[in-house]
CSV table of C-alpha atoms in Angstrom, one decimal:
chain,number,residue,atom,x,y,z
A,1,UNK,CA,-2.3,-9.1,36.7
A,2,UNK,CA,-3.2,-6.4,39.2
A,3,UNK,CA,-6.2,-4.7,38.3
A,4,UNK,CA,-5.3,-1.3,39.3
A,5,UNK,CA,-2.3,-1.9,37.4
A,6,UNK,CA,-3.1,0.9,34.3
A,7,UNK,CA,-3.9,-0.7,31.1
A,8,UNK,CA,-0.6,-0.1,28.9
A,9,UNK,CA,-1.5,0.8,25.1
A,10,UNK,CA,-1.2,-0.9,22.3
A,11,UNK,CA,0.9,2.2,21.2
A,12,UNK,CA,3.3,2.2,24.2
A,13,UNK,CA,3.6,-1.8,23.6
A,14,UNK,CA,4.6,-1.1,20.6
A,15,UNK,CA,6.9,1.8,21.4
A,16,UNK,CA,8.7,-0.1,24.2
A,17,UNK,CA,10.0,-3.2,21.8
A,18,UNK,CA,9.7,-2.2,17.9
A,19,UNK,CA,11.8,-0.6,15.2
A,20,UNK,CA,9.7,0.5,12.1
A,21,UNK,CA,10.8,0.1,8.5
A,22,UNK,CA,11.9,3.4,7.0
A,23,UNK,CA,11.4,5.5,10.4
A,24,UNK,CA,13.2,8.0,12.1
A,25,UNK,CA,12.4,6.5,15.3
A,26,UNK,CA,13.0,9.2,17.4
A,27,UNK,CA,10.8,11.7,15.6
A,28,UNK,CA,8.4,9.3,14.2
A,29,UNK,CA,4.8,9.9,15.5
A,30,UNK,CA,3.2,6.6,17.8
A,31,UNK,CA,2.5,3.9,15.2
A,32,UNK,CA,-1.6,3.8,14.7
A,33,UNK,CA,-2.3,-0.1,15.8
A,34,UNK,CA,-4.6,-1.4,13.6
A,35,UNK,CA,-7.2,-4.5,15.1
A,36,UNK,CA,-9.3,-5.5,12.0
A,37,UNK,CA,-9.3,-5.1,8.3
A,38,UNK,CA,-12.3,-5.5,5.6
A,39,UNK,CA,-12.4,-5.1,2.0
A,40,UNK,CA,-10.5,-1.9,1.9
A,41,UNK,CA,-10.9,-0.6,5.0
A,42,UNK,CA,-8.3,-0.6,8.2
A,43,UNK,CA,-9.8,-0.4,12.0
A,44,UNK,CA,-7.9,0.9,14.7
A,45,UNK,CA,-8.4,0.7,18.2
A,46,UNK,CA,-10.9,3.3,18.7
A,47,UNK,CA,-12.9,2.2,15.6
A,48,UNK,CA,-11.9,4.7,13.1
A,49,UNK,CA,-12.1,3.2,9.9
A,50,UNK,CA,-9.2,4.5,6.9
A,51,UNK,CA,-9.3,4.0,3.6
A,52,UNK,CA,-6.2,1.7,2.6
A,53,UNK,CA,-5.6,3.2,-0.9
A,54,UNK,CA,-1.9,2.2,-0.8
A,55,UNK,CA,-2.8,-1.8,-0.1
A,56,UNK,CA,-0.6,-1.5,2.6
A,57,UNK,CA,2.9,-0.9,0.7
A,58,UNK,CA,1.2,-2.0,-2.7
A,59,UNK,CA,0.4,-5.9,-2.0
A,60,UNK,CA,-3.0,-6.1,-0.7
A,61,UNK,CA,-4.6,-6.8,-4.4
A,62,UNK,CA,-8.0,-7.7,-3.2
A,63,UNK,CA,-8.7,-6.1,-0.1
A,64,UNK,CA,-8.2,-7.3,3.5
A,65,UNK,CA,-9.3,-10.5,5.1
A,66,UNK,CA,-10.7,-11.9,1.8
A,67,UNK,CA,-13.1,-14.9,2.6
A,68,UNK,CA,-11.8,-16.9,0.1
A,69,UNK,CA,-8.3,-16.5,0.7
A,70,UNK,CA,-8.7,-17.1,4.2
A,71,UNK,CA,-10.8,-20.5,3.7
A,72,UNK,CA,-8.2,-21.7,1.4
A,73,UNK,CA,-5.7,-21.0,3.2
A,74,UNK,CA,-7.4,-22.6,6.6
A,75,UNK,CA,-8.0,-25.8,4.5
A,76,UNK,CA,-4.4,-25.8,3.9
A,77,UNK,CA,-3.4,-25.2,7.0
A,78,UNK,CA,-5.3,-28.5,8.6
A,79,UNK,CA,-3.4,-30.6,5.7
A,80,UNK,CA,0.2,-29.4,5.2
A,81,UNK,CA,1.8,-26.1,6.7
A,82,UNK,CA,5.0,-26.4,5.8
A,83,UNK,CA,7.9,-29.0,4.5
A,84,UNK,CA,11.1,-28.4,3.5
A,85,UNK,CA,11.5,-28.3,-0.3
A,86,UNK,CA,14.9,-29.8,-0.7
A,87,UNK,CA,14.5,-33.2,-1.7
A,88,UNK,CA,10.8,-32.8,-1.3
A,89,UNK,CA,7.7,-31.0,-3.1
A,90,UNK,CA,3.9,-31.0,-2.8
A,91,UNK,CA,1.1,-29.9,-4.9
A,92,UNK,CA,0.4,-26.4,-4.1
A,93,UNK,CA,3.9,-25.3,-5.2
A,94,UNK,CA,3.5,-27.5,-8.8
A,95,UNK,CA,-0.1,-25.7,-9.2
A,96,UNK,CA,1.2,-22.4,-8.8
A,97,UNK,CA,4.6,-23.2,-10.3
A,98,UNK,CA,2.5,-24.5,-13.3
A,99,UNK,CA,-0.4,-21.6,-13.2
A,100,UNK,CA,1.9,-19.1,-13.4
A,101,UNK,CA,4.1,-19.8,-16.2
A,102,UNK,CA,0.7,-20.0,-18.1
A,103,UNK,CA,0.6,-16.7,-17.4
A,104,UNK,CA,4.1,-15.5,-18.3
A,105,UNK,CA,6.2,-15.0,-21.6
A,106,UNK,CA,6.7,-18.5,-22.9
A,107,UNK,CA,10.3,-17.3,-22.2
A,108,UNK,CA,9.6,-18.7,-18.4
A,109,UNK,CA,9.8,-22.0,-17.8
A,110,UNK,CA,11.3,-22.7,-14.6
A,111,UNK,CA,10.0,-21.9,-10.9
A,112,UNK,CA,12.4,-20.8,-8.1
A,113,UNK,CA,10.7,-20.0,-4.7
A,114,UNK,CA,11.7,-17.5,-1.9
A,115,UNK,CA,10.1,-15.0,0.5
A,116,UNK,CA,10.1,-11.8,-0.7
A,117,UNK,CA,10.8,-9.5,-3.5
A,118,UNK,CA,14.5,-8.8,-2.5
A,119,UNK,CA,14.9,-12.1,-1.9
A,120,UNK,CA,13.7,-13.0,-5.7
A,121,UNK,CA,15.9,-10.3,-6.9
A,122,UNK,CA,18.7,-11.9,-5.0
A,123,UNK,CA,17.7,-15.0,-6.9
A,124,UNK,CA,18.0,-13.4,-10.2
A,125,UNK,CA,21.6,-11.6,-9.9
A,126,UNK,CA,23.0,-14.9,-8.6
A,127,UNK,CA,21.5,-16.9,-11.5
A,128,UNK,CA,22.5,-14.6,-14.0
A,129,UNK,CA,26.4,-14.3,-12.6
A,130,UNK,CA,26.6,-18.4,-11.8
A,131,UNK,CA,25.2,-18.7,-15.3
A,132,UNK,CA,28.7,-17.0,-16.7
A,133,UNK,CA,30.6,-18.6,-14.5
A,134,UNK,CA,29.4,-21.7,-14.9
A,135,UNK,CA,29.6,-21.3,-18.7
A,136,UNK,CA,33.4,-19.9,-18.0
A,137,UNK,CA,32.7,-16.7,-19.0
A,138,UNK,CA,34.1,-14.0,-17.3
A,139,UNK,CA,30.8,-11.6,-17.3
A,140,UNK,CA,30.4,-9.8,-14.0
A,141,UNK,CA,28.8,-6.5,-14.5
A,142,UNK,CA,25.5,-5.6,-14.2
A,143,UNK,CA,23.2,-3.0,-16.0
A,144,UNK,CA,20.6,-1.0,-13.8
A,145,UNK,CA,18.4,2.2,-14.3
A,146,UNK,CA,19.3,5.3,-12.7
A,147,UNK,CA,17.1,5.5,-9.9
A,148,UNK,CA,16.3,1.8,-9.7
A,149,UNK,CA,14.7,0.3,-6.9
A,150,UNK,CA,15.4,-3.4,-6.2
A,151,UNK,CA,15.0,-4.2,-2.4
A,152,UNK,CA,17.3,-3.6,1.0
A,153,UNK,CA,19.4,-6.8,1.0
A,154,UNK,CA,22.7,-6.3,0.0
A,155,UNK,CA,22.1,-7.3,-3.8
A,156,UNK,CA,19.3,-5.6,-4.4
A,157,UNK,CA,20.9,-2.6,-3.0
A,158,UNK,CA,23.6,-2.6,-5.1
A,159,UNK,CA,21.4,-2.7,-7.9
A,160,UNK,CA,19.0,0.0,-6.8
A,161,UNK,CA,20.1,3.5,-7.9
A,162,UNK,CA,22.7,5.0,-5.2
A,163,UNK,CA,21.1,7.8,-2.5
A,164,UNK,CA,20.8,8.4,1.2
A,165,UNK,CA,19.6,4.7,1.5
A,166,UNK,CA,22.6,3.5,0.6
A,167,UNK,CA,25.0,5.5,1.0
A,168,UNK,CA,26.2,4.2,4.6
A,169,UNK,CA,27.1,0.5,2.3
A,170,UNK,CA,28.7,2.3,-0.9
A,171,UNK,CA,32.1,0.3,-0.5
A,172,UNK,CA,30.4,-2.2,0.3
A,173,UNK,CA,28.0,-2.8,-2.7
A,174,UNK,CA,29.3,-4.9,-5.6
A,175,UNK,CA,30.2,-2.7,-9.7
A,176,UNK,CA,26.8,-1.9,-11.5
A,177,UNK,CA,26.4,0.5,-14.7
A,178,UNK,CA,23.8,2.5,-14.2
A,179,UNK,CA,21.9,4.1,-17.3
A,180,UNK,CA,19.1,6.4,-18.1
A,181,UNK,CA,15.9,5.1,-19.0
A,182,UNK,CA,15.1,5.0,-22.1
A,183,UNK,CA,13.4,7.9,-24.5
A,184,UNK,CA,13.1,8.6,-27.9
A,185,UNK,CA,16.1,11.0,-27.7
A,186,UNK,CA,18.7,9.1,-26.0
A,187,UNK,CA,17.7,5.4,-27.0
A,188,UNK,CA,20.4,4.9,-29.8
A,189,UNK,CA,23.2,6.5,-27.3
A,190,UNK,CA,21.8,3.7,-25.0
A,191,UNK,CA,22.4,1.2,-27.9
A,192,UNK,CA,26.1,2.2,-28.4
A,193,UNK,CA,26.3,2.2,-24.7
A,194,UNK,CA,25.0,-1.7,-24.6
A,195,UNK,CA,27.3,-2.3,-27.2
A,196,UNK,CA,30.3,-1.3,-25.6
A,197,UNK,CA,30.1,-3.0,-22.3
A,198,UNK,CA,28.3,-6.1,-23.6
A,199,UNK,CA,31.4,-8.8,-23.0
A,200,UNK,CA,31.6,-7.6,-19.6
A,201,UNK,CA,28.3,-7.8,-18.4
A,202,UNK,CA,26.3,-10.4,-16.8
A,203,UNK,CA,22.3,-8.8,-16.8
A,204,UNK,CA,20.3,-5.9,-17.4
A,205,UNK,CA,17.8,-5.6,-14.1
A,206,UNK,CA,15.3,-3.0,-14.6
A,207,UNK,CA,11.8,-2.2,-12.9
A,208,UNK,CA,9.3,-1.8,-16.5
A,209,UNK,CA,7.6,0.8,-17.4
A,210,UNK,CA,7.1,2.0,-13.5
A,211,UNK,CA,10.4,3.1,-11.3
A,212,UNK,CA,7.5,2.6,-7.7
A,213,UNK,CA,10.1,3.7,-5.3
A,214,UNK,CA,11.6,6.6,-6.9
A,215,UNK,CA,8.4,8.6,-7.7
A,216,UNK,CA,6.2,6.6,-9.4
A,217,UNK,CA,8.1,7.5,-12.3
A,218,UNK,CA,6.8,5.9,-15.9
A,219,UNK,CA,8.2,5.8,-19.0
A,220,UNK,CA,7.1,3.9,-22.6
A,221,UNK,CA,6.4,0.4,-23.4
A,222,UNK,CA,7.8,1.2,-26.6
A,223,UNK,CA,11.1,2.5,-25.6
A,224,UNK,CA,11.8,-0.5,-23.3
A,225,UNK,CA,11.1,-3.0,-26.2
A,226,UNK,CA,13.8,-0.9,-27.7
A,227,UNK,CA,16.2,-1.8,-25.5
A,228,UNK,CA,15.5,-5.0,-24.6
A,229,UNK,CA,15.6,-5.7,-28.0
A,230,UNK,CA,19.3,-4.3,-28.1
A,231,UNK,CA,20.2,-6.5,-24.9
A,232,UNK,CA,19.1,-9.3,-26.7
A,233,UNK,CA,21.6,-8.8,-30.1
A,234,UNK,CA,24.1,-8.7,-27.8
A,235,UNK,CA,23.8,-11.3,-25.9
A,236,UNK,CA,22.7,-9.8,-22.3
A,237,UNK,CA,20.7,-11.8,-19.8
A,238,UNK,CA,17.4,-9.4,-19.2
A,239,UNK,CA,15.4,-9.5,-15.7
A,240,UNK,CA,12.5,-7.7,-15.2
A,241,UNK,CA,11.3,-7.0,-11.3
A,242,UNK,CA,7.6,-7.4,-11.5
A,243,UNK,CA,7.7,-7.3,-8.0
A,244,UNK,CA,5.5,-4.1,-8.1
A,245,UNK,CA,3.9,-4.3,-11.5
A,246,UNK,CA,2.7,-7.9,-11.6
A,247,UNK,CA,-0.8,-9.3,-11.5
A,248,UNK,CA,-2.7,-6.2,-12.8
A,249,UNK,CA,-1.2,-3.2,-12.1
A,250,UNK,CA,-0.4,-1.6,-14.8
A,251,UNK,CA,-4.0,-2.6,-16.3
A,252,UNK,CA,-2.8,-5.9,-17.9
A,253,UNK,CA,-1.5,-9.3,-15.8
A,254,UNK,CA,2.2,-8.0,-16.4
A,255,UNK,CA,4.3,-4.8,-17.7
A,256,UNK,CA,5.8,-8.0,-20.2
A,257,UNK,CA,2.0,-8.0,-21.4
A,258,UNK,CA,3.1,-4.3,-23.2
A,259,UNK,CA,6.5,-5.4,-24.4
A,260,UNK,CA,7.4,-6.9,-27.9
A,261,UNK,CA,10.4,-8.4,-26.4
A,262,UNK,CA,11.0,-11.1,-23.7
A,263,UNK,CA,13.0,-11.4,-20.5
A,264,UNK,CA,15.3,-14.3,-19.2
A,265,UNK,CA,14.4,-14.0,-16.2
A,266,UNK,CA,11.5,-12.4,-14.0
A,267,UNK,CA,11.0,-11.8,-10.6
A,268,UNK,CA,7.4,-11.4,-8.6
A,269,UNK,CA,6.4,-11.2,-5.0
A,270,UNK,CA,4.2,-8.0,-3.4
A,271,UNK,CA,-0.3,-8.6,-4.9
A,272,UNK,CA,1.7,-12.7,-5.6
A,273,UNK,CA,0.0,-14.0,-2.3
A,274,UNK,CA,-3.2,-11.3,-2.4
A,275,UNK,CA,-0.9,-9.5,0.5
A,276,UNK,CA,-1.8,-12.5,2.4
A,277,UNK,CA,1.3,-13.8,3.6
A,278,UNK,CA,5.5,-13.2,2.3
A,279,UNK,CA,6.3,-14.8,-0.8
A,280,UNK,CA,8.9,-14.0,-3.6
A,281,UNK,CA,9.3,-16.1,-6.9
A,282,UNK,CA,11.8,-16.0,-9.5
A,283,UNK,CA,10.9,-17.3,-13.2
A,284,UNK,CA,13.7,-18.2,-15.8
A,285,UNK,CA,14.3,-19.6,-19.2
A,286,UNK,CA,15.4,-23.1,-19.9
A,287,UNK,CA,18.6,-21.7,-21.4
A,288,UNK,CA,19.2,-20.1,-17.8
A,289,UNK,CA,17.9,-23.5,-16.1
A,290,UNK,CA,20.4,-25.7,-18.1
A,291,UNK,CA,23.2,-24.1,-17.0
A,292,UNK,CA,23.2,-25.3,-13.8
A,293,UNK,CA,22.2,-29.1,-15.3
A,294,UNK,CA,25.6,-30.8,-14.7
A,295,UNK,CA,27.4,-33.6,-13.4
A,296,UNK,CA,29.6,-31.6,-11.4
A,297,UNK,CA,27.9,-30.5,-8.1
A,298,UNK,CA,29.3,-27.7,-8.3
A,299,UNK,CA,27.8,-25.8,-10.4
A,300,UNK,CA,24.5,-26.4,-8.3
A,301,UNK,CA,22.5,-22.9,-7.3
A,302,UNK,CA,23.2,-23.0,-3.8
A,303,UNK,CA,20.7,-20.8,-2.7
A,304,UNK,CA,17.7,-21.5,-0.8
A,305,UNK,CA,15.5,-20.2,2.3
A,306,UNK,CA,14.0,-22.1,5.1
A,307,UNK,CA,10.5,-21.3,4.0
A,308,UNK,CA,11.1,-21.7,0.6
A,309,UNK,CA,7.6,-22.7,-1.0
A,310,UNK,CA,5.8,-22.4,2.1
A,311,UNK,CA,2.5,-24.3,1.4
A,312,UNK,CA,0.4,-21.8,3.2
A,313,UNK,CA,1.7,-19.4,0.8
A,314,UNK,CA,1.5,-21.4,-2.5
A,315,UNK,CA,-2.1,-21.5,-1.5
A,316,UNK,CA,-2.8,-18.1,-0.9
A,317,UNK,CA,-1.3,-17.4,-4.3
A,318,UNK,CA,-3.3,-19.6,-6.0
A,319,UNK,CA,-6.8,-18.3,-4.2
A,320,UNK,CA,-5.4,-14.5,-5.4
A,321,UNK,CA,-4.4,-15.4,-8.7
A,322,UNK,CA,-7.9,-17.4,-9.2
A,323,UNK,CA,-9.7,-14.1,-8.0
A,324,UNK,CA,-7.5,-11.9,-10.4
A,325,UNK,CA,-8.6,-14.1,-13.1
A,326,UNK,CA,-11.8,-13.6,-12.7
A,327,UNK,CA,-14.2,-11.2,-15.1
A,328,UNK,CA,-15.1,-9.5,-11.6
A,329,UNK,CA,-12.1,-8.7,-11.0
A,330,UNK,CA,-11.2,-7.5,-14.2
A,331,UNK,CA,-13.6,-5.2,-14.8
A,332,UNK,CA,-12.9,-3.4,-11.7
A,333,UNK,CA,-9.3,-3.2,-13.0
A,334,UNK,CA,-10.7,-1.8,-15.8
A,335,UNK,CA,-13.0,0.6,-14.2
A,336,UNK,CA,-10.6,2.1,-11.8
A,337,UNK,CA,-8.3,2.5,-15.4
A,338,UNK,CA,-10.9,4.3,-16.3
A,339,UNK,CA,-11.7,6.3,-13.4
A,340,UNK,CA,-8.0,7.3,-13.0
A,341,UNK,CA,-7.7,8.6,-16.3
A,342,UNK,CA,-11.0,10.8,-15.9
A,343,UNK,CA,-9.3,12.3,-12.8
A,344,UNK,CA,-5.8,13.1,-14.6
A,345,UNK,CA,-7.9,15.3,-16.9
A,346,UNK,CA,-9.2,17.4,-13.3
A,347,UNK,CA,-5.0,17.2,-12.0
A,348,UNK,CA,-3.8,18.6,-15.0
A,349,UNK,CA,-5.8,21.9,-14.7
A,350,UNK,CA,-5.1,22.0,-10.8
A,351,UNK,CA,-2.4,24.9,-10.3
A,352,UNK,CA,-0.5,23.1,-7.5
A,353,UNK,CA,-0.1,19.6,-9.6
A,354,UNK,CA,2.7,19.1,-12.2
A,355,UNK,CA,3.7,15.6,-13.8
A,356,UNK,CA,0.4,13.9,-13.6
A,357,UNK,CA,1.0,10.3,-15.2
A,358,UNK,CA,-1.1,7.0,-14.9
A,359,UNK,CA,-0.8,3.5,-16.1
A,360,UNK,CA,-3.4,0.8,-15.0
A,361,UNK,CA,-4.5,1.5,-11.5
A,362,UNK,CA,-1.3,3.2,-10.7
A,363,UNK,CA,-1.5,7.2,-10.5
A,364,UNK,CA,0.8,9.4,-9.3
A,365,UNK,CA,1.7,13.5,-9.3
A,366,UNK,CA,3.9,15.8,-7.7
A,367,UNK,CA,2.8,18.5,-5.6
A,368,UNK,CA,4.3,21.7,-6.6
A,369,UNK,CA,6.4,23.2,-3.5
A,370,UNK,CA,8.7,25.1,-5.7
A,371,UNK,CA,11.8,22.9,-5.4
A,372,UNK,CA,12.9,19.8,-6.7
A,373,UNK,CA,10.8,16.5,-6.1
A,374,UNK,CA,12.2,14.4,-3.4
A,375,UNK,CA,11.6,11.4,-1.4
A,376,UNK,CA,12.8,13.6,1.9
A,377,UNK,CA,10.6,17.2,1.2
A,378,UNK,CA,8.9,17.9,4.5
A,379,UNK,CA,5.4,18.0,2.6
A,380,UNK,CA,5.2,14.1,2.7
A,381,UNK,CA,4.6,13.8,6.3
A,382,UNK,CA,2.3,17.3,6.3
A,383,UNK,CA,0.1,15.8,3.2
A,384,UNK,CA,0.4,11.6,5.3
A,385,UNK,CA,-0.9,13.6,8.0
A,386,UNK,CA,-3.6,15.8,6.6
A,387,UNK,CA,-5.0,12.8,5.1
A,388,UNK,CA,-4.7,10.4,8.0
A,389,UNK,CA,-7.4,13.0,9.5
A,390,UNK,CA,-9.9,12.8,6.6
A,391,UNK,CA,-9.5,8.2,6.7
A,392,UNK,CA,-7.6,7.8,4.2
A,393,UNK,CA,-4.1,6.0,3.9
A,394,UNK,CA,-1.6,7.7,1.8
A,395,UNK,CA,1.8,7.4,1.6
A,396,UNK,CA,3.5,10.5,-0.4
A,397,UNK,CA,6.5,9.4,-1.8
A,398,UNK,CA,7.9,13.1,-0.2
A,399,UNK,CA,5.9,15.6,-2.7
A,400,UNK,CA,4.7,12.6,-5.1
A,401,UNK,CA,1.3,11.6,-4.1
A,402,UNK,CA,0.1,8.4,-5.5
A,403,UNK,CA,-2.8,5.7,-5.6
A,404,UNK,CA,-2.6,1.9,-5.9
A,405,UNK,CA,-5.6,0.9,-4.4
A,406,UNK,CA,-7.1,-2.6,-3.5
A,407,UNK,CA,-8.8,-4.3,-6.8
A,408,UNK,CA,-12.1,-4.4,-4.8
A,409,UNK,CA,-12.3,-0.7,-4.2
A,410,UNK,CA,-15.8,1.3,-5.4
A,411,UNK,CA,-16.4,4.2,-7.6
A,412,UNK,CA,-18.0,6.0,-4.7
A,413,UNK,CA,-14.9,5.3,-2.7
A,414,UNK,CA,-12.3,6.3,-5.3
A,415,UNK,CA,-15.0,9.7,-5.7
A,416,UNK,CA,-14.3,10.3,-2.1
A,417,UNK,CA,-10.7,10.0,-2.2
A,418,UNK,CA,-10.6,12.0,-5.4
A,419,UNK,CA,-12.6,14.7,-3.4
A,420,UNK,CA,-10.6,14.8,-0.6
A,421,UNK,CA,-7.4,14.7,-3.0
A,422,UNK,CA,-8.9,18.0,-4.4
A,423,UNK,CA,-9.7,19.6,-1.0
A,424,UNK,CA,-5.8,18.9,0.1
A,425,UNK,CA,-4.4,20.8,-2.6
A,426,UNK,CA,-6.6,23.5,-2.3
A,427,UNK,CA,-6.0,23.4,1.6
A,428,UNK,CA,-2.3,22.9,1.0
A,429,UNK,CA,-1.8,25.9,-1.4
A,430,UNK,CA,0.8,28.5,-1.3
């Protein structure tokens, strides 16, 4: 290379050959490229350090570059990387396979690997409707909460709740019933509702307890037990997306951890691998399982993905899962509960905040701007901005600010991001 040649940016690079996720690229702001991460911390390229309270779209449960993850995953690496898993298996898949279930409703028994948490949504839908139809039943329709959130491939899609994502691939997504979720005041309506459509439909898909994508919107453990429990009588297949919720978000291992009732079917990806590396998994009962058990061939799942078990990333979701096990661990789940709950009592007074709600180490509010919360308000990219400046990462879901930060997060650092929280609404004030 010529050395007067100018040295081209990291930024330019990037600008001159990649398309962001979920960015308008022709307004978007140059992409910040990041060269190391630590705990919770992100380094750019002039050394600023930010604050990843977001684990980087809600995976990185432990923090970045985790020592023991990494060795693990290393070791792997020098033994097995990768080998197909058709016809073939190996052990870090049957140690996760059989670690998890340990962990789930005895419901799950079965393991089925794929790469992400669309992917394992994917999964789900297709055993639930092959399950009919191999039983020659002629259930096809499928229940989903208003404002669901499932993933961008074209199942998921059609099972997330319609708006200005998919609206360019309406006539192209498949018949879903959407409902409200469930409350004390519309729960037996919801019943009837079950009732009525029950010989028609295949599943119920629903995010518990947390609706991430829409707002960080909550509702009761109770309520969902409810319904499930409705499902159940009438004989519909139930799968729960723990994609965001699993492995400790919500303050427990799983959202199933608050229900009375049990899902079919359950699907996982996102903190799975520690953020480490793309992994999806979809759980199911024996009942679901047997279905396919047959001596025709064609009622084989034919569904599969090239990395499908990866060994690298069976590894790095055991090395997580042994970490999230651990009573260190725990108690830091417990103490950012804590800590969360101490600063909802300080939102609730603030004049600019309205709907503060927490479960686990989830929070989330919405910042007051006089009209109707949405993912599109102008706020979001003023408050992303604003807090960019002060270190810290957070993503607004438009006027919804929210935390999910890393497991390994301090108090002091969670003080500091309260703080600074508090200075932006005050700073941000009409």
């Amino acid at each position: 290379m010529n050395t007067l040649t100018k040295e081209i940016s990291l930024q330019e690079r990037d600008k001159a050959v990649n398309w962001h996720p979920y960015t308008q690229m022709k307004t978007a702001d140059d992409a910040i490229p990041i060269v190391k991460g630590k705990g919770i911390y992100l380094y750019d390229t002039e050394g600023k350090k930010y604050l990843d309270v977001v684990s980087s779209w809600w995976v990185t449960l432990h923090g970045h570059s985790h020592p023991y993850i990494a060795q693990r995953v290393f070791e792997q690496l020098n033994t097995l990387e990768q080998v197909i898993f058709a016809g073939f298996t190996h052990e870090p898949a049957i140690q996760l396979s059989e670690n998890l279930l340990r962990l789930l409703p005895d419901s799950q028994e079965k393991v089925f690997y794929s790469d992400n948490g669309s992917t394992a949504v994917e999964v789900a839908l297709k055993m639930c409707i092959q399950y009919a139809y191999n039983k020659e039943n002629k259930k096809t329709k499928i229940l989903a909460f208003k404002n669901a959130y499932h993933g961008d491939t074209f199942g998921a899609m059609s099972v997330s709740g319609k708006s200005f994502w998919t609206r360019p691939f309406e006539s192209m997504l498949f018949e879903v019933v959407f409902i409200d979720t469930p409350n004390a005041e519309n729960i037996e309506s919801l019943r009837l509702q079950i009732k009525e459509l029950a010989a028609e439909v295949a599943c119920f898909i629903y995010e518990p307890l947390v609706q991430g994508a829409a707002g960080m919107l909550m509702y009761k453990a109770e309520d969902l037990s409810q319904l499930m429990k409705f499902c159940r009588e009438e004989g519909v297949l139930m799968i729960q997306d723990e994609v965001f919720t699993g492995f400790g978000r919500t303050g427990k291992l799983f959202a199933a951890d608050y229900l009375t009732e049990k899902p079919d079917i359950m699907c996982f990806s996102k903190g799975l691998t520690g953020g480490t590396m793309p992994m999806g998994i979809t759980t199911c009962s024996n009942e679901i399982y047997e279905a396919f058990l047959s001596e025709d061939r064609y009622k084989t799942l034919f569904h599969g993905h090239s990395f499908t078990a990866n060994p690298l990333a069976c590894t790095a979701a055991l090395a997580s899962m042994e970490l999230l096990l651990t009573n260190e661990t725990q108690m830091n789940i417990n103490r950012i509960t804590h800590q969360h709950s101490e600063f909802v009592k300080v939102l609730a007074l603030h004049p600019h905040v309205e709907k503060v709600r927490q479960i686990g180490t989830i929070l989330a509010f919405d910042f007051k701007t006089g009209n109707d919360t949405s993912y599109f308000n102008e706020i979001g990219k003023k408050l992303y901005n604003e807090f960019l400046q002060r270190g810290i990462i957070m993503r607004p879901l438009g006027n919804v600010i929210y935390l999910v930060p890393p497991y390994c997060i301090t108090s002091e650092e969670l003080d500091f991001v309260y703080q600074n929280i508090t200075e932006v609404l005050d700073q941000f004030r009409e």
